[in-house]
Coordinates of C-alpha atoms and ligand atoms in Angstrom, one line a residue:
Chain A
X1 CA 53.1 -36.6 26.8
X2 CA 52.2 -35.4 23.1
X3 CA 48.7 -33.9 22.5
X4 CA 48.2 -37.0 19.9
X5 CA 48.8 -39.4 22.6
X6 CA 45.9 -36.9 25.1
X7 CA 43.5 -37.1 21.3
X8 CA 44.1 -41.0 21.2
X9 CA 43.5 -41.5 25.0
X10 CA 40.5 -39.1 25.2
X11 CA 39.3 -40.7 21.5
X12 CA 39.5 -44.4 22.8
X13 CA 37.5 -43.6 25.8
X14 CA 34.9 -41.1 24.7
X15 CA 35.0 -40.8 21.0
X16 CA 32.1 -42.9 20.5
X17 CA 30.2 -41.0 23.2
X18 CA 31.4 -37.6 21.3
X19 CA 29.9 -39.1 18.3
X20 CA 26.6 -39.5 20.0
X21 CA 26.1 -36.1 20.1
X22 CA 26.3 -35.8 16.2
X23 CA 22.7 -37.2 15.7
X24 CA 21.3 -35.0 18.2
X25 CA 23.4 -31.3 16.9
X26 CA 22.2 -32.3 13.4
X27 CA 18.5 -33.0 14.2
X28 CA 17.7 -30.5 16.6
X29 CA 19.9 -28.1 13.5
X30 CA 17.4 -29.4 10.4
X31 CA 14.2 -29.3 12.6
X32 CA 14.9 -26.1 13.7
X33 CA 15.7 -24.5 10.4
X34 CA 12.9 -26.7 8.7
X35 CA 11.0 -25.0 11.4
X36 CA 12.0 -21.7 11.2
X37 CA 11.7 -22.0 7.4
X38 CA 8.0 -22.2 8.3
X39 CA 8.3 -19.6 10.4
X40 CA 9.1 -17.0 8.2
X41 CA 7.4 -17.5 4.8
X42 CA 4.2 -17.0 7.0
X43 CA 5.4 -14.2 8.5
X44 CA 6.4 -12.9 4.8
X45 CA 3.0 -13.7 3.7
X46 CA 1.4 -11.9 6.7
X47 CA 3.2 -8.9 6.8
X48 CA 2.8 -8.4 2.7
X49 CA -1.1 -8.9 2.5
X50 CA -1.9 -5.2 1.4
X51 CA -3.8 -3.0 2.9
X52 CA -7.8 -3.6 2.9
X53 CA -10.9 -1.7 3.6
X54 CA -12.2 -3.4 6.0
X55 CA -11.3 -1.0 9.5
X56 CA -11.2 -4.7 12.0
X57 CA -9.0 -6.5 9.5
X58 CA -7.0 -3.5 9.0
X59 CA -6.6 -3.1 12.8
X60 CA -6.0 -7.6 12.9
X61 CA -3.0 -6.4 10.6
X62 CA -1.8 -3.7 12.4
X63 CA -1.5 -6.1 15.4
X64 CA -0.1 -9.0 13.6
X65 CA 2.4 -6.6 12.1
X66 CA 3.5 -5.3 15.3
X67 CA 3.9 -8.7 16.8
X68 CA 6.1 -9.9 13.9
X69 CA 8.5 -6.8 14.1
X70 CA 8.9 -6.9 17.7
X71 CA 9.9 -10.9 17.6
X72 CA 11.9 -9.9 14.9
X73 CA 14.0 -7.3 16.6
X74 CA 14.1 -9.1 20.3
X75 CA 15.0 -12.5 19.0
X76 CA 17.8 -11.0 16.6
X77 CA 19.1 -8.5 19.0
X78 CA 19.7 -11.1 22.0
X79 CA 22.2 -13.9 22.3
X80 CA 20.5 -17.8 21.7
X81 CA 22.1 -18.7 25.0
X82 CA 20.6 -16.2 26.8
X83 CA 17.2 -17.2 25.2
X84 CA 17.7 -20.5 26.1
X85 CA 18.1 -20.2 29.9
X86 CA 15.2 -17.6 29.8
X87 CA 12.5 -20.2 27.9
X88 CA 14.1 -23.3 29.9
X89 CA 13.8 -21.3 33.3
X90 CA 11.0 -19.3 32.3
X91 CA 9.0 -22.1 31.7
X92 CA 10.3 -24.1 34.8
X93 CA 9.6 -21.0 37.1
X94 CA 5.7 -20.6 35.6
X95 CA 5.3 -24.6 36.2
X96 CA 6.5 -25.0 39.5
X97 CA 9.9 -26.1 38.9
X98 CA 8.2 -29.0 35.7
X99 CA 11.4 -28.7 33.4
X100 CA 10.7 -29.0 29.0
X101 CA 11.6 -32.2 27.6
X102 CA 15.2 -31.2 26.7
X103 CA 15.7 -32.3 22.6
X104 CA 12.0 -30.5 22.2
X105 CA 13.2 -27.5 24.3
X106 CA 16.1 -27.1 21.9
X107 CA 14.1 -27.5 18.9
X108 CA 11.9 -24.7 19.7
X109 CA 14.7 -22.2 20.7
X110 CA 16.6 -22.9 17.8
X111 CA 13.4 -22.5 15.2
X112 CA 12.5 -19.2 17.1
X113 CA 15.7 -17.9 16.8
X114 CA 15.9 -19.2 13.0
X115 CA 12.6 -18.1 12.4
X116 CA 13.6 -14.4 13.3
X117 CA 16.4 -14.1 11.0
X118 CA 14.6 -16.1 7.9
X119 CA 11.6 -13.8 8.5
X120 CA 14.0 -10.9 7.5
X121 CA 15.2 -13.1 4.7
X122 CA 11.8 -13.9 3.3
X123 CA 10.8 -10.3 3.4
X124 CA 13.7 -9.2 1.1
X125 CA 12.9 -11.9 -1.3
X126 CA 9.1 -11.6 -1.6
X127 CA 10.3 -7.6 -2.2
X128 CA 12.7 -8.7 -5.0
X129 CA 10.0 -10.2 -6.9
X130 CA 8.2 -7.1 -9.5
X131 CA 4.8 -5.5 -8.5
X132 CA 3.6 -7.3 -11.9
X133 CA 3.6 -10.5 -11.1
X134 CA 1.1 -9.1 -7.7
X135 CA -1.2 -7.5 -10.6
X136 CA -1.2 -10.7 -13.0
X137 CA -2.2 -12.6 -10.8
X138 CA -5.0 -10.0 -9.0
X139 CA -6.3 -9.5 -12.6
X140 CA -7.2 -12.7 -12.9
X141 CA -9.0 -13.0 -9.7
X142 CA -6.3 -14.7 -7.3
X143 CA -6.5 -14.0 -3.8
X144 CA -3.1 -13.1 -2.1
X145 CA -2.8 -16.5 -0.5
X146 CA -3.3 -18.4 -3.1
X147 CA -1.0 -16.0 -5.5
X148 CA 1.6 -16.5 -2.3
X149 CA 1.2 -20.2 -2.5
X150 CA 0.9 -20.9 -6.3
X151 CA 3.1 -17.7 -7.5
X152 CA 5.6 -16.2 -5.2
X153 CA 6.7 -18.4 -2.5
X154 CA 7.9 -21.0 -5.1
X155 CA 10.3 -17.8 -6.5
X156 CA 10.6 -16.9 -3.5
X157 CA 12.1 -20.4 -1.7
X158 CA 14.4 -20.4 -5.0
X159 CA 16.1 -17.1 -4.1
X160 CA 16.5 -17.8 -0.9
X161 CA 18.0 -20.6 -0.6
X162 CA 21.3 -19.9 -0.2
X163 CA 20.5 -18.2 2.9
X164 CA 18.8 -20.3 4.5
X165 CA 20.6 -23.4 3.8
X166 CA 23.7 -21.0 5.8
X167 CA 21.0 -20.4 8.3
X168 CA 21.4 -24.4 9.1
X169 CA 25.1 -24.2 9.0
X170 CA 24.7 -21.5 11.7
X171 CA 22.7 -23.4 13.7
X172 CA 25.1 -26.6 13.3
X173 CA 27.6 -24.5 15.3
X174 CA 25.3 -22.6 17.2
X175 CA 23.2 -25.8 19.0
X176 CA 26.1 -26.3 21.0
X177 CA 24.7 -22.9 23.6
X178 CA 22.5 -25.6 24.4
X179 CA 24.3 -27.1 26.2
X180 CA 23.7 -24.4 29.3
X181 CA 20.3 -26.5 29.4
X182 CA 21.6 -29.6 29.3
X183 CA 20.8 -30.8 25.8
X184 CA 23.0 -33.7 25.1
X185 CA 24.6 -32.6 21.7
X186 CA 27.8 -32.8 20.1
X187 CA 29.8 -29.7 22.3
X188 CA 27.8 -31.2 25.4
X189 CA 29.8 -34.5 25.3
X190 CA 33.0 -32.8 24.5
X191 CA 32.5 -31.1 27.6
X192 CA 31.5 -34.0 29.8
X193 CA 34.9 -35.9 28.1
X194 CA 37.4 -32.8 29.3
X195 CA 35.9 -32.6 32.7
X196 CA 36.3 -36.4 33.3
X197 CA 39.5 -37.3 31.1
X198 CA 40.8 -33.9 32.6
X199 CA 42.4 -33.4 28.8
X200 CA 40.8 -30.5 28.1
X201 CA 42.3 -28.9 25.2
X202 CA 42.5 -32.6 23.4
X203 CA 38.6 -32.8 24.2
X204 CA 37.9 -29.3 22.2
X205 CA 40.2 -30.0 19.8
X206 CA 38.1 -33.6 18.7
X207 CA 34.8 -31.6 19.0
X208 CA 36.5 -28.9 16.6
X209 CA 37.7 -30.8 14.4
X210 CA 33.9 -32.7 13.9
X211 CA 32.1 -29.6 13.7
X212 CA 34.3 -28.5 10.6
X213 CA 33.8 -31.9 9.3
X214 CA 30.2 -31.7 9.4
X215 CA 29.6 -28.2 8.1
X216 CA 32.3 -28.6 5.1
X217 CA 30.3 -31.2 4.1
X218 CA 27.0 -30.3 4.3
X219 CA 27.6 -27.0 2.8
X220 CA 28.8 -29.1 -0.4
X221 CA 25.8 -31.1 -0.1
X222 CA 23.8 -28.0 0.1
X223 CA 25.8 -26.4 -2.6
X224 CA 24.8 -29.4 -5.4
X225 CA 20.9 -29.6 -4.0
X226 CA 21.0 -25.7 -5.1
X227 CA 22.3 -26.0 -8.5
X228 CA 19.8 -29.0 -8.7
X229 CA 16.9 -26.6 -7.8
X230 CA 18.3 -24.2 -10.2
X231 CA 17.3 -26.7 -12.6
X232 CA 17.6 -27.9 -16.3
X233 CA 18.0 -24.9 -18.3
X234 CA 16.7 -27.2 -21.6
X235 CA 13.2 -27.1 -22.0
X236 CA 10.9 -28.9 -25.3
X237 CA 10.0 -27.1 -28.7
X238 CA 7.5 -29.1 -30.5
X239 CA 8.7 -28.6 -33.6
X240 CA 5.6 -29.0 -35.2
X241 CA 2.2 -28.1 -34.4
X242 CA 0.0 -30.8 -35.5
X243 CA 2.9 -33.5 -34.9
X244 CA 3.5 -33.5 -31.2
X245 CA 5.8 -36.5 -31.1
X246 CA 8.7 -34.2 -33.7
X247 CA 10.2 -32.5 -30.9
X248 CA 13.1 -30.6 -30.4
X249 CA 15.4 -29.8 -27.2
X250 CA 16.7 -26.8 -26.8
X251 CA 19.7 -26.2 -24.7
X252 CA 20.0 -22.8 -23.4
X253 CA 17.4 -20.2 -22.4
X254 CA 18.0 -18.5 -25.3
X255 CA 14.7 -16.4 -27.0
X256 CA 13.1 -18.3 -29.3
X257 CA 11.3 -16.9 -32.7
X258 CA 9.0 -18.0 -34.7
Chain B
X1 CA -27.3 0.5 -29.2
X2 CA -27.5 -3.4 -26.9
X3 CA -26.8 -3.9 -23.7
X4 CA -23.9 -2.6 -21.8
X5 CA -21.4 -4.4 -20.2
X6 CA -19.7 -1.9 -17.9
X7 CA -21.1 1.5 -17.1
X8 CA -18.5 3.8 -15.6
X9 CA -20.2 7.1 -14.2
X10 CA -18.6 10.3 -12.9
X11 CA -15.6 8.6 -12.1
X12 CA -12.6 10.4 -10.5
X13 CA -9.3 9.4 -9.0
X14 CA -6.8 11.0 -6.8
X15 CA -3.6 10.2 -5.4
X16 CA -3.1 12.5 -2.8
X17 CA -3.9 16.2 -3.8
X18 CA -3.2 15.1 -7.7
X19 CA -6.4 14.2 -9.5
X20 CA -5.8 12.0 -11.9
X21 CA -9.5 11.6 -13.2
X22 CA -12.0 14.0 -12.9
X23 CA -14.9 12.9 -14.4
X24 CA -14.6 10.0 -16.6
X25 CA -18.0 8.6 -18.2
X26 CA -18.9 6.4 -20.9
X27 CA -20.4 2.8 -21.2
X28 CA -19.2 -0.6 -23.4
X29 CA -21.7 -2.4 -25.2
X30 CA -21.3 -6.2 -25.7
X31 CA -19.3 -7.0 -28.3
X32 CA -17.9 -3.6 -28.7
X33 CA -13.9 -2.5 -29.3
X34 CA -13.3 0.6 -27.5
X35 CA -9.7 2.5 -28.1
X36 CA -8.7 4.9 -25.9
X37 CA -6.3 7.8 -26.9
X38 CA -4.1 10.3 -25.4
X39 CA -1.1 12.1 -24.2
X40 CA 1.0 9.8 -21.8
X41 CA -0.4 11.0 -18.3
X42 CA -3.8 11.7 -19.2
X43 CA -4.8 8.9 -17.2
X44 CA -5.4 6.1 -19.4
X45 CA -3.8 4.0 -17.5
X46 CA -5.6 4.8 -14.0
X47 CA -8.7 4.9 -15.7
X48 CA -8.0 1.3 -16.9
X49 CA -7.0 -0.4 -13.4
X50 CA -9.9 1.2 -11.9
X51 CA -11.9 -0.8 -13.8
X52 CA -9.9 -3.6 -12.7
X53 CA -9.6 -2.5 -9.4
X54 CA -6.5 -2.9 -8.8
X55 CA -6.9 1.2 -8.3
X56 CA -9.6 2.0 -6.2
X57 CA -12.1 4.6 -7.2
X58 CA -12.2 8.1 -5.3
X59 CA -15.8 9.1 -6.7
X60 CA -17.9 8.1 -9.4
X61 CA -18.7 4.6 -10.1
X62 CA -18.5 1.5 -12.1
X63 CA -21.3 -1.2 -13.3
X64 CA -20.9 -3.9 -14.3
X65 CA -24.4 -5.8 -15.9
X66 CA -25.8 -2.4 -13.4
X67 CA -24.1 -3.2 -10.6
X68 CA -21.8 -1.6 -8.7
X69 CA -18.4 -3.7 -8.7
X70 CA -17.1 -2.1 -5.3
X71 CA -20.5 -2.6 -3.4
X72 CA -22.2 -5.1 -5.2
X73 CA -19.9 -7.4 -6.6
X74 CA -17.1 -10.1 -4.9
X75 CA -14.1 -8.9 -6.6
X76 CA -12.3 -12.0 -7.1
X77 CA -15.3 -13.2 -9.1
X78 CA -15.7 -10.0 -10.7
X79 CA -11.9 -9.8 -12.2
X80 CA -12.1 -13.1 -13.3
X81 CA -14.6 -11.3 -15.7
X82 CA -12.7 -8.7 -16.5
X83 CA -9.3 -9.5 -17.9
X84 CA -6.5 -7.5 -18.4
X85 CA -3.3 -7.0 -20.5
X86 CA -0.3 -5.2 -18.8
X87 CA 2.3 -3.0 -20.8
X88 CA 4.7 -5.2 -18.9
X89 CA 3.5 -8.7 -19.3
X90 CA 3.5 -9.6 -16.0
X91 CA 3.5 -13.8 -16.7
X92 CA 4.0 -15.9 -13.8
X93 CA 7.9 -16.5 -13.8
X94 CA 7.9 -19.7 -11.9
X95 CA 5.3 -21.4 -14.5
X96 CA 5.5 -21.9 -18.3
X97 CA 2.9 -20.7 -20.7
X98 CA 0.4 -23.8 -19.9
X99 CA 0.3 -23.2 -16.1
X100 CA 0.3 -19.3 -16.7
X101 CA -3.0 -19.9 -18.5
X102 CA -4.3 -22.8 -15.8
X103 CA -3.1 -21.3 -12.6
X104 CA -6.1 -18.9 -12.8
X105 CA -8.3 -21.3 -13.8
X106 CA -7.9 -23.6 -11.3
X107 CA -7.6 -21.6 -7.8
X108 CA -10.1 -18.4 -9.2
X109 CA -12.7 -20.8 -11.0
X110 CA -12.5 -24.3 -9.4
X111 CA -12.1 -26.0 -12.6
X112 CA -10.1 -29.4 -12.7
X113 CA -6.9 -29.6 -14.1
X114 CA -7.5 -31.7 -17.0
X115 CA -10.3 -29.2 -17.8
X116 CA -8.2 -26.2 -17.3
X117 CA -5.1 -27.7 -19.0
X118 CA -8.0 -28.1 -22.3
X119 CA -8.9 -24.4 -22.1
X120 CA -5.4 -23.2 -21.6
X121 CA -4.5 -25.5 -24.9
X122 CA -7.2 -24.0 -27.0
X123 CA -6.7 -20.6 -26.1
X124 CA -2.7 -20.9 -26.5
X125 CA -3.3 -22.0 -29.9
X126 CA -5.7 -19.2 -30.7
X127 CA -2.9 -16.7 -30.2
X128 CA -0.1 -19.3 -32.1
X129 CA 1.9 -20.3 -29.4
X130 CA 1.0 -23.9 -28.9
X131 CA 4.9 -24.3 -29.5
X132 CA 5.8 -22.9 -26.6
X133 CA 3.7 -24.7 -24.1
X134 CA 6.9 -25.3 -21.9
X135 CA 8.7 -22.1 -22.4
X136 CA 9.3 -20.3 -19.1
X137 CA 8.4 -16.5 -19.9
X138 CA 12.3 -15.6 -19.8
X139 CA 12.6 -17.6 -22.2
X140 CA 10.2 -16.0 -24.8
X141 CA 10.3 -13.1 -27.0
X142 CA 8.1 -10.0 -26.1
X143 CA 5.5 -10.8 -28.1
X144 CA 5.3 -14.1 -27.5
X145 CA 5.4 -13.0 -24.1
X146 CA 2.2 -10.6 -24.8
X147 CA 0.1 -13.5 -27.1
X148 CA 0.7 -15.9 -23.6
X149 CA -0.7 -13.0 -21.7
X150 CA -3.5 -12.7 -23.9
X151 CA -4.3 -16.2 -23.3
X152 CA -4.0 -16.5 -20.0
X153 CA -6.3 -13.9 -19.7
X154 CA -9.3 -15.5 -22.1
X155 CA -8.8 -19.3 -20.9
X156 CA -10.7 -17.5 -17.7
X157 CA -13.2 -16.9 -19.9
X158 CA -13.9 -13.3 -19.4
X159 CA -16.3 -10.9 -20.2
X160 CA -14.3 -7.9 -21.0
X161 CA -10.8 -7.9 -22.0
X162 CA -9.0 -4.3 -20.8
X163 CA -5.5 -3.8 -22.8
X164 CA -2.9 -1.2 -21.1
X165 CA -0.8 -0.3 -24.2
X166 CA 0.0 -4.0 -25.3
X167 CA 2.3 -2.9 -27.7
X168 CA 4.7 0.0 -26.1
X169 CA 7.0 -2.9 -24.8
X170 CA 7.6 -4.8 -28.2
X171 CA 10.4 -4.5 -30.3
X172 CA 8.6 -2.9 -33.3
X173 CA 8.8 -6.2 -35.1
X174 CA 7.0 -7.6 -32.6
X175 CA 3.9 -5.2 -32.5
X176 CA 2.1 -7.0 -36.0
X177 CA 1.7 -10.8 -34.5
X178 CA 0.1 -9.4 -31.1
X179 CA -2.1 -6.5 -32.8
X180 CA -3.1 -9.4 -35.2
X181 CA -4.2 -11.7 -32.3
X182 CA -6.4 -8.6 -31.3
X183 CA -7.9 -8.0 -34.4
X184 CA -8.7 -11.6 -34.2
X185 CA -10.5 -11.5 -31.0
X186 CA -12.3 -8.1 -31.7
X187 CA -13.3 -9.5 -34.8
X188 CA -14.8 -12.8 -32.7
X189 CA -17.1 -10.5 -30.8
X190 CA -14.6 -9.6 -27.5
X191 CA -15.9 -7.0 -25.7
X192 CA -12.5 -4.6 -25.7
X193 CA -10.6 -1.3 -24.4
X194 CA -7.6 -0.4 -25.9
X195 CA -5.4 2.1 -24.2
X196 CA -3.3 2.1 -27.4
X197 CA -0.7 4.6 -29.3
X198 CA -1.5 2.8 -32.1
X199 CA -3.1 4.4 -34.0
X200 CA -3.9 2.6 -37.4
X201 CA -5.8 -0.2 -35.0
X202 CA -7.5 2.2 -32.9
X203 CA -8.6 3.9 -36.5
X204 CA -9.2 0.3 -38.2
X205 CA -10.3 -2.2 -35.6
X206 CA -12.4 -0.2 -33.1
X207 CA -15.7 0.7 -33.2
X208 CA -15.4 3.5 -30.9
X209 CA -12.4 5.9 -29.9
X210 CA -11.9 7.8 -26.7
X211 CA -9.6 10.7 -26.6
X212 CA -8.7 11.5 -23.1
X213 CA -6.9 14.4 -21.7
X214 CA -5.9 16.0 -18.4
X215 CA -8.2 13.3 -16.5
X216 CA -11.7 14.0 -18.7
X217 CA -12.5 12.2 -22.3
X218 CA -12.0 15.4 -24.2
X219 CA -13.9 14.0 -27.1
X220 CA -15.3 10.5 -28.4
X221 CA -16.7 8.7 -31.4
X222 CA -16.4 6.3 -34.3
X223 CA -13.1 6.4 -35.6
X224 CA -14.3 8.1 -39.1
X225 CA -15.4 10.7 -36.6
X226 CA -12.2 11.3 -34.3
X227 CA -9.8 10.7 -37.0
X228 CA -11.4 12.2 -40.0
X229 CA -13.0 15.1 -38.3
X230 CA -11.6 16.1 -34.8
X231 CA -13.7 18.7 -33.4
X232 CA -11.4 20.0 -30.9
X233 CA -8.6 21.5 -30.7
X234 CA -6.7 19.3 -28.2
X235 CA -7.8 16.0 -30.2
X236 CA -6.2 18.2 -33.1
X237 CA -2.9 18.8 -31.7
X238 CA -2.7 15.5 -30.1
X239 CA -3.5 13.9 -34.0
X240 CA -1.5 15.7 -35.3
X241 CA 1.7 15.8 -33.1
X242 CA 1.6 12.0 -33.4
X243 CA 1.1 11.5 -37.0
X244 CA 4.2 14.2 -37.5
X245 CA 6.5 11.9 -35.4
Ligands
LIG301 N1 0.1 4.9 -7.9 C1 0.2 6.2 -8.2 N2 0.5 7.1 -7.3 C2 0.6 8.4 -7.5 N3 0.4 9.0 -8.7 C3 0.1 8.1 -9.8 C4 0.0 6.7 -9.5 N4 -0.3 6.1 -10.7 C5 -0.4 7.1 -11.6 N5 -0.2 8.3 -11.1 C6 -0.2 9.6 -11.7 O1 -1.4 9.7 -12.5 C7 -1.1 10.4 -13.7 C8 -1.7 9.6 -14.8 O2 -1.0 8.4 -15.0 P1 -1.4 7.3 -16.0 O3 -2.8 6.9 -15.7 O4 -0.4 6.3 -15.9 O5 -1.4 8.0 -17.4 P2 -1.3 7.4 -18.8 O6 -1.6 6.0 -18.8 O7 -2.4 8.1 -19.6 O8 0.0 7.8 -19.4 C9 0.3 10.6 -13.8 O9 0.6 12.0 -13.5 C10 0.9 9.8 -12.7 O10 2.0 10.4 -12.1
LIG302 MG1 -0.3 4.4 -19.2

C-alpha cells in the first residue's frame, strides 16, 4: 500500500471534514490578531503618556505600567498551550466545572497571547517616530490622546505592519495548541481523521500540506495590502495659484522648488 | 509702553544640578517683535519652551494677560495661544500641509472642518505655499517645510508666536523666503520672539533685542542700542565674534 493510496483513502473520507476546520483556524487567527492589534496600540498609548504632576495619576501610571510589563513578560515567556489549558481549566475550576464556549475561549487566548508580543511591537514603533512630532503637536495644544489618535498611531500602524500581519501567520499555525481544549480547527480534525482512519502519517501529511497552503498565500495577500498602504508616491501640484483646475502630477517624492 | 502679553519673572531652570536659567526677566508688549541673542547654550532655547511649557519651570514665573500659565491657566488652551516654531520643523508626517494646519484646529479648538480647512487655506497662502496643499512634509524643501510650520502655527490663531532659530536648519538659500514671511507677520502686528543668529533681522525687524548669556539676559534694548552701542563686554565679544565669522 503507497502513501498516495493512505492520502486518497483518508482524503475521500475526511477531507471535507479537514476542510471544516479551515474556517474555524482562520477566524479564531484574524479575530485574535485583530484583537491583539487592539491590545497593544493601547497598551503603547498607555505606557507612552509622559509623566504628569499630578501625584494620584502619577501613581494610576505606575500601576498601569506595572500591569502592562508583567503581562508582557508572562504571556511571552510561557507556551500558548500551556495558557490555554490554564484559562480553559482555570476558568472551569473557579465555575464549578461551567466550561468557556470553545471558539470564544480560543479567541481570547490567541488575542492575549498576540496582544503580548504586538504590545512590544507597538512600543518600538511609537519609539521610532522623533520627539518633534510629540512637541508639534503639544505646541499647538493637542492632548496625547488625541496627538496618539490623529498623529502617531496612523505612522505607527504603517510601520508595523509587517509585523503584525506575521503575527497572524503565527497564529495560523499556532491555533492548532488549541486543540488540547477541544477547539475544532484545522490540526483538530486531522487528528480526529488519524485516530479513526488509523493512517496517521497520511492524516498529517493533508493537514501539512493545507497549513502551507494557507499561509503562502495569505502572506502574498498580505504582502500587496502592504505596498497598497504604502501608497501612491504621486501627489498634485497646482500649477497655478489662482487657476486651480491647471494641475500637475508629480511622480516621485522628489523636493519640489519654487 | 501697552499692555503686556506675557510677563516672565525670576525665572530659572535646572536639569539636575545644571542651571540652565538663573534669573530670566523681561515682559512682551502686544504687538511687539522681540529677538533674542546669544552664544549656543546660553539657554535660549530652554528659556523658549518654558514659555511653551513643554519645559517646566524650576522657579520664577510666567504670565500670561497676569496670570500664571502653570497655576492659573489650562495648558492645552493656553498653547493654543502661544505658538511655536521649532529649529526642526516638526510637521506632522502622516498629514500634508492642509491637515498639518487643520489637525490643531479641529481637536484643540473645536472648529468644523470646513471652517478649519478655510483658515488653514488663508494662512497657507499668507506664507506662499497654497501650491503645496497636498505635499507630505518629506516631500518639501526646508523652507517650505518652515513657511507650513509657520502656518500651522497661526491658523490656531495665536497670541504669541515663539521662534526657536527658524532658520539654522535651511540651506542658506532657503533662509530669505522664511525670514521674509516673518518680516511679514511682525510687520502685521504679531506679537514675536526670535531666538535667532540672524542677525541683520534681529537688527532690522525687531523692536527689541535680548542678549542672553550663561542663563541671565546680560543686556537688552532697541536694536540701535545693542548693535550700535553694546555696553558690555560680553555683548561685545559675542558681536563681534559673530560679525568676524
Ligand atoms: N532636556 C535637557 N536635559 C538636560 N540638559 C539640557 C536639556 N535641554 C537643554 N539642556 C542644557 O541646557 C543648556 C542650554 O541649552 P539651550 O537652552 O538649548 O541653549 P541655546 O538654545 O541657547 O543654545 C545646555 O547646556 C544644555 O545641555
Ligand atoms: Mg537652541
Amino acid at each position: 500500500m503507497s502513501i498516495f493510496s493512505d492520502i486518497a483513502i483518508v482524503w475521500s473520507k475526511y477531507g471535507m471534514q479537514i476542510i471544516s476546520g479551515i474556517g474555524n483556524t482562520v477566524m479564531i487567527s484574524i479575530v485574535g490578531t485583530l484583537i491583539g492589534l487592539v491590545i497593544g496600540l493601547f497598551n503603547g498609548v498607555i505606557r507612552t503618556i509622559p509623566t504628569v504632576k499630578n501625584l494620584f495619576a502619577r501613581g494610576f501610571l505606575r500601576v498601569a505600567n506595572w500591569i502592562i510589563s508583567t503581562y508582557v513578560e508572562v504571556f511571552r515567556g510561557t507556551p500558548m498551550m500551556v495558557q490555554a489549558m490554564i484559562i480553559f481549566w482555570g476558568y472551569a475550576y473557579m465555575n464549578g466545572g461551567a466550561q468557556l464556549p470553545l471558539i470564544p475561549a480560543g479567541i481570547v487566548i490567541v488575542s492575549i497571547n498576540t496582544g503580548a508580543y504586538i504590545t512590544e511591537i507597538v512600543r518600538g514603533g511609537i519609539i521610532s517616530i522623533d520627539r518633534g512630532q510629540f512637541e508639534g503637536a503639544m505646541s499647538i495644544g493637542m492632548s496625547h490622546f488625541s496627538t496618539m489618535i490623529h498623529i502617531i498611531i496612523p505612522q505607527v500602524m504603517r510601520n508595523i505592519l509587517p509585523s503584525v500581519s506575521n503575527e497572524f501567520v503565527v497564529n495560523i499555525k499556532d491555533t492548532s495548541v488549541l486543540n488540547v481544549i477541544g477547539v475544532t480547527e484545522l490540526y483538530f480534525y486531522a487528528a480526529s481523521a488519524a485516530k479513526n482512519s488509523y493512517k496517521v502519517f497520511a492524516s498529517y501529511l493533508i493537514a501539512c500540506a493545507i497549513y502551507f497552503c494557507l499561509t503562502f498565500t495569505i502572506t502574498r495577500i498580505l504582502r500587496l495590502i502592504e505596498k497598497r498602504i504604502e501608497g501612491k508616491a504621486n501627489y498634485t501640484v497646482f500649477g497655478s495659484q489662482s487657476d486651480v483646475d491647471s494641475e500637475i502630477h508629480l511622480e516621485k517624492e522628489e523636493p519640489v522648488n519654487v | 509702553m501697552s499692555e503686556s502679553v506675557i510677563d516672565i519673572r525670576h525665572l530659572k531652570k535646572d536639569f539636575g544640578d545644571n542651571t540652565v536659567l538663573k534669573d530670566i526677566d523681561f515682559s512682551i508688549a502686544k504687538g511687539e517683535t522681540i529677538s533674542v541673542i546669544g552664544s549656543s547654550g546660553s539657554g535660549k532655547s530652554t528659556m523658549l519652551r518654558c514659555v511653551n511649557l513643554l519645559e517646566e519651570p524650576t522657579g520664577g514665573e510666567i504670565l500670561f494677560h497676569g496670570r500664571n500659565i502653570q497655576t492659573e491657566l489650562d495648558v492645552s488652551k493656553y498653547r493654543a495661544k502661544v505658538g511655536m516654531v521649532f529649529q526642526s520643523f516638526n510637521l506632522f508626517d502622516n498629514l500634508n500641509a492642509l491637515g498639518n494646519c487643520m489637525i490643531g484646529q479641529t481637536t484643540v479648538l473645536g472648529r468644523d472642518k470646513k471652517t478649519a480647512e478655510k483658515k488653514a487655506m488663508e494662512y497657507l497662502d499668507k506664507v506662499g505655499m497654497t501650491p503645496y496643499i497636498n505635499a507630505k512634509p518629506r516631500q518639501l524643501s526646508g523652507g517650505q517645510k518652515q513657511r507650513v510650520a509657520i502656518a500651522r502655527a497661526l491658523a490656531m490663531n495665536p497670541e504669541v508666536i515663539l521662534f526657536d532659530e527658524p532658520t539654522s536648519a535651511l540651506d542658506p538659500e532657503m533662509v530669505g523666503e522664511v525670514l521674509a514671511v516673518m518680516k511679514k507677520l511682525s510687520e502685521s502686528g504679531m506679537t514675536m520672539i526670535v531666538v535667532t543668529h540672524e542677525m541683520a533681522f534681529a537688527r532690522d525687524v525687531s523692536d527689541r533685542v535680548i542678549f542672553m548669556s550663561d542663563g541671565y539676559i546680560c543686556e537688552q534694548g532697541t536694536p540701535d542700542e545693542v548693535f550700535g552701542d553694546p555696553k558690555r563686554k560680553e555683548t561685545k565679544s559675542f558681536l563681534s565674534r559673530f560679525l568676524n565669522q
